[in-house]
Amino acid sequence: GVALEGITKKKALPKKKRPKKRKALSFSEIGGLQLATLVESPPLDKKWIHEIKYDGYRTLCRKEGNTVELLTRNGLDWSHKYRSLQKECKKIPANSLVMDGEIVWTDENGRSNFQGLQNALEKNEDSSLLYYVFDLLFSTAMTLENYL
């Protein structure tokens, strides 16, 4: 580095040696989402962790800068149907990220209800929807590499 009144300042790397900025994976790069499998009974092994099955739309959130896409499990962009959720996802302090979750509408008891979800979307009442995120597939705000 170069000393500047007792402060060490690092020289900038030449452009060709600078690390590339990581970008959120595209839907095709993810290669498909894990889907639930219907079985007769849950596994009995204590190593298994169970998730609640929500009755909603499986949705992938892809954020790149200030652009947020909310994609169906088939890769269709439904961002226009989920404007309020899209606005909330923009607030996440990461330049790039990909999250997997379920968008649901819940009744007064907190239970997901698919008919309620369809009704809310039909009436353009997306502010009543919740996005339950269960997987963080990619983020520039943090890395899990040290935990692998």
Tab-separated table of C-alpha atoms in Angstrom, residues 4-146:
chain	number	residue	atom	x	y	z
A	4	LEU	CA	-0.668	8.659	3.555
A	5	GLU	CA	-0.097	10.496	6.860
A	6	GLY	CA	0.030	7.289	8.868
A	7	ILE	CA	-2.901	5.686	7.006
A	8	THR	CA	-2.276	2.801	4.682
A	9	LYS	CA	-4.211	3.041	1.450
A	10	LYS	CA	-4.368	0.064	-0.886
A	11	LYS	CA	-3.760	0.606	-4.568
A	12	ALA	CA	-6.721	-0.263	-6.794
A	13	LEU	CA	-6.355	-3.463	-8.756
A	14	PRO	CA	-6.159	-3.097	-12.513
A	15	LYS	CA	-9.602	-3.514	-14.051
A	16	LYS	CA	-8.849	-6.920	-15.542
A	17	LYS	CA	-7.875	-8.342	-12.109
A	18	ARG	CA	-10.815	-6.982	-10.117
A	19	PRO	CA	-13.176	-9.711	-8.952
A	20	LYS	CA	-16.434	-9.785	-10.851
A	21	LYS	CA	-19.561	-8.716	-8.990
A	22	ARG	CA	-21.720	-11.700	-8.192
A	23	LYS	CA	-25.191	-11.566	-9.707
A	24	ALA	CA	-28.335	-13.356	-8.662
A	25	LEU	CA	-28.854	-16.628	-10.464
A	26	SER	CA	-31.414	-16.683	-13.242
A	27	PHE	CA	-34.334	-19.086	-13.047
A	28	SER	CA	-32.752	-21.396	-15.630
A	29	GLU	CA	-29.437	-21.444	-13.712
A	30	ILE	CA	-31.211	-22.692	-10.589
A	31	GLY	CA	-32.376	-25.748	-12.492
A	32	GLY	CA	-35.737	-26.293	-10.851
A	33	LEU	CA	-37.129	-26.171	-7.355
A	34	GLN	CA	-37.477	-29.028	-4.918
A	35	LEU	CA	-41.121	-29.992	-4.674
A	36	ALA	CA	-42.937	-31.857	-1.940
A	37	THR	CA	-43.474	-35.574	-2.425
A	38	LEU	CA	-46.674	-37.236	-1.257
A	39	VAL	CA	-45.969	-40.130	1.129
A	40	GLU	CA	-48.107	-42.314	3.397
A	41	SER	CA	-46.459	-41.103	6.615
A	42	PRO	CA	-43.634	-38.789	7.696
A	43	PRO	CA	-40.136	-40.237	8.213
A	44	LEU	CA	-39.559	-41.468	11.762
A	45	ASP	CA	-35.814	-40.775	11.806
A	46	LYS	CA	-34.991	-37.906	14.194
A	47	LYS	CA	-32.622	-36.442	11.588
A	48	TRP	CA	-35.596	-35.290	9.510
A	49	ILE	CA	-36.924	-31.759	9.903
A	50	HIS	CA	-40.495	-31.108	8.839
A	51	GLU	CA	-41.916	-27.979	7.247
A	52	ILE	CA	-45.479	-26.795	7.326
A	53	LYS	CA	-47.198	-27.269	3.961
A	54	TYR	CA	-48.706	-23.951	2.970
A	55	ASP	CA	-51.599	-23.821	0.550
A	56	GLY	CA	-50.403	-21.121	-1.824
A	57	TYR	CA	-48.250	-20.389	-4.855
A	58	ARG	CA	-44.623	-21.508	-4.833
A	59	THR	CA	-42.631	-18.407	-5.707
A	60	LEU	CA	-39.011	-17.612	-6.387
A	61	CYS	CA	-37.877	-14.067	-5.587
A	62	ARG	CA	-34.925	-12.812	-7.623
A	63	LYS	CA	-33.438	-9.436	-6.668
A	64	GLU	CA	-30.755	-7.695	-8.717
A	65	GLY	CA	-30.090	-4.115	-7.597
A	66	ASN	CA	-33.458	-2.391	-7.342
A	67	THR	CA	-35.182	-4.904	-9.651
A	68	VAL	CA	-37.239	-7.653	-8.014
A	69	GLU	CA	-38.900	-10.482	-9.929
A	70	LEU	CA	-41.403	-12.845	-8.348
A	71	LEU	CA	-41.472	-15.998	-10.459
A	72	THR	CA	-43.730	-19.030	-10.429
A	73	ARG	CA	-42.184	-22.487	-10.133
A	74	ASN	CA	-42.518	-22.702	-13.948
A	75	GLY	CA	-40.553	-19.470	-14.432
A	76	LEU	CA	-43.466	-17.123	-15.214
A	77	ASP	CA	-42.990	-13.554	-13.971
A	78	TRP	CA	-45.934	-12.764	-11.645
A	79	SER	CA	-44.394	-9.613	-10.169
A	80	HIS	CA	-47.367	-7.578	-11.400
A	81	LYS	CA	-49.683	-9.706	-9.216
A	82	TYR	CA	-47.605	-9.183	-6.067
A	83	ARG	CA	-46.732	-5.452	-6.110
A	84	SER	CA	-46.805	-5.017	-2.310
A	85	LEU	CA	-44.543	-8.050	-1.771
A	86	GLN	CA	-42.241	-6.868	-4.541
A	87	LYS	CA	-41.957	-3.495	-2.771
A	88	GLU	CA	-41.065	-5.208	0.531
A	89	CYS	CA	-38.463	-7.447	-1.121
A	90	LYS	CA	-36.737	-4.353	-2.543
A	91	LYS	CA	-35.992	-3.304	1.061
A	92	ILE	CA	-33.825	-6.365	1.736
A	93	PRO	CA	-30.237	-5.108	2.203
A	94	ALA	CA	-28.596	-7.240	-0.472
A	95	ASN	CA	-27.704	-6.152	-3.988
A	96	SER	CA	-28.386	-9.623	-5.384
A	97	LEU	CA	-30.362	-12.503	-3.921
A	98	VAL	CA	-32.600	-15.440	-4.744
A	99	MET	CA	-35.197	-16.742	-2.279
A	100	ASP	CA	-37.619	-19.651	-2.536
A	101	GLY	CA	-40.931	-19.589	-0.713
A	102	GLU	CA	-44.706	-19.731	-0.800
A	103	ILE	CA	-47.106	-16.823	-1.255
A	104	VAL	CA	-50.255	-17.340	0.788
A	105	TRP	CA	-53.379	-15.706	2.077
A	106	THR	CA	-54.291	-16.587	5.657
A	107	ASP	CA	-57.650	-16.643	7.411
A	108	GLU	CA	-58.377	-15.120	10.837
A	109	ASN	CA	-56.809	-18.206	12.482
A	110	GLY	CA	-53.554	-17.856	10.543
A	111	ARG	CA	-54.197	-20.856	8.285
A	112	SER	CA	-53.341	-20.616	4.611
A	113	ASN	CA	-56.326	-20.800	2.303
A	114	PHE	CA	-55.880	-21.249	-1.439
A	115	GLN	CA	-59.366	-19.990	-2.312
A	116	GLY	CA	-58.676	-16.857	-0.244
A	117	LEU	CA	-55.435	-16.375	-2.184
A	118	GLN	CA	-57.215	-16.682	-5.523
A	119	ASN	CA	-59.928	-14.257	-4.365
A	120	ALA	CA	-57.342	-11.707	-3.208
A	121	LEU	CA	-55.505	-11.895	-6.539
A	122	GLU	CA	-58.750	-11.598	-8.488
A	123	LYS	CA	-59.617	-8.422	-6.542
A	124	ASN	CA	-56.041	-7.054	-6.808
A	125	GLU	CA	-55.759	-7.109	-2.999
A	126	ASP	CA	-52.168	-8.261	-2.806
A	127	SER	CA	-51.481	-6.307	0.417
A	128	SER	CA	-53.205	-9.129	2.331
A	129	LEU	CA	-50.696	-11.711	1.074
A	130	LEU	CA	-47.715	-13.164	2.932
A	131	TYR	CA	-44.482	-14.524	1.501
A	132	TYR	CA	-43.089	-17.389	3.583
A	133	VAL	CA	-39.457	-17.781	2.571
A	134	PHE	CA	-37.973	-21.176	3.362
A	135	ASP	CA	-34.742	-21.153	1.333
A	136	LEU	CA	-32.150	-18.469	0.674
A	137	LEU	CA	-30.577	-19.815	-2.495
A	138	PHE	CA	-28.169	-16.941	-3.183
A	139	SER	CA	-27.173	-13.666	-1.569
A	140	THR	CA	-24.357	-11.161	-1.972
A	141	ALA	CA	-25.083	-9.857	1.517
A	142	MET	CA	-23.766	-13.032	3.099
A	143	THR	CA	-22.149	-16.308	2.204
A	144	LEU	CA	-22.495	-19.773	3.691
A	145	GLU	CA	-19.222	-20.981	2.166
A	146	ASN	CA	-17.521	-21.123	5.581
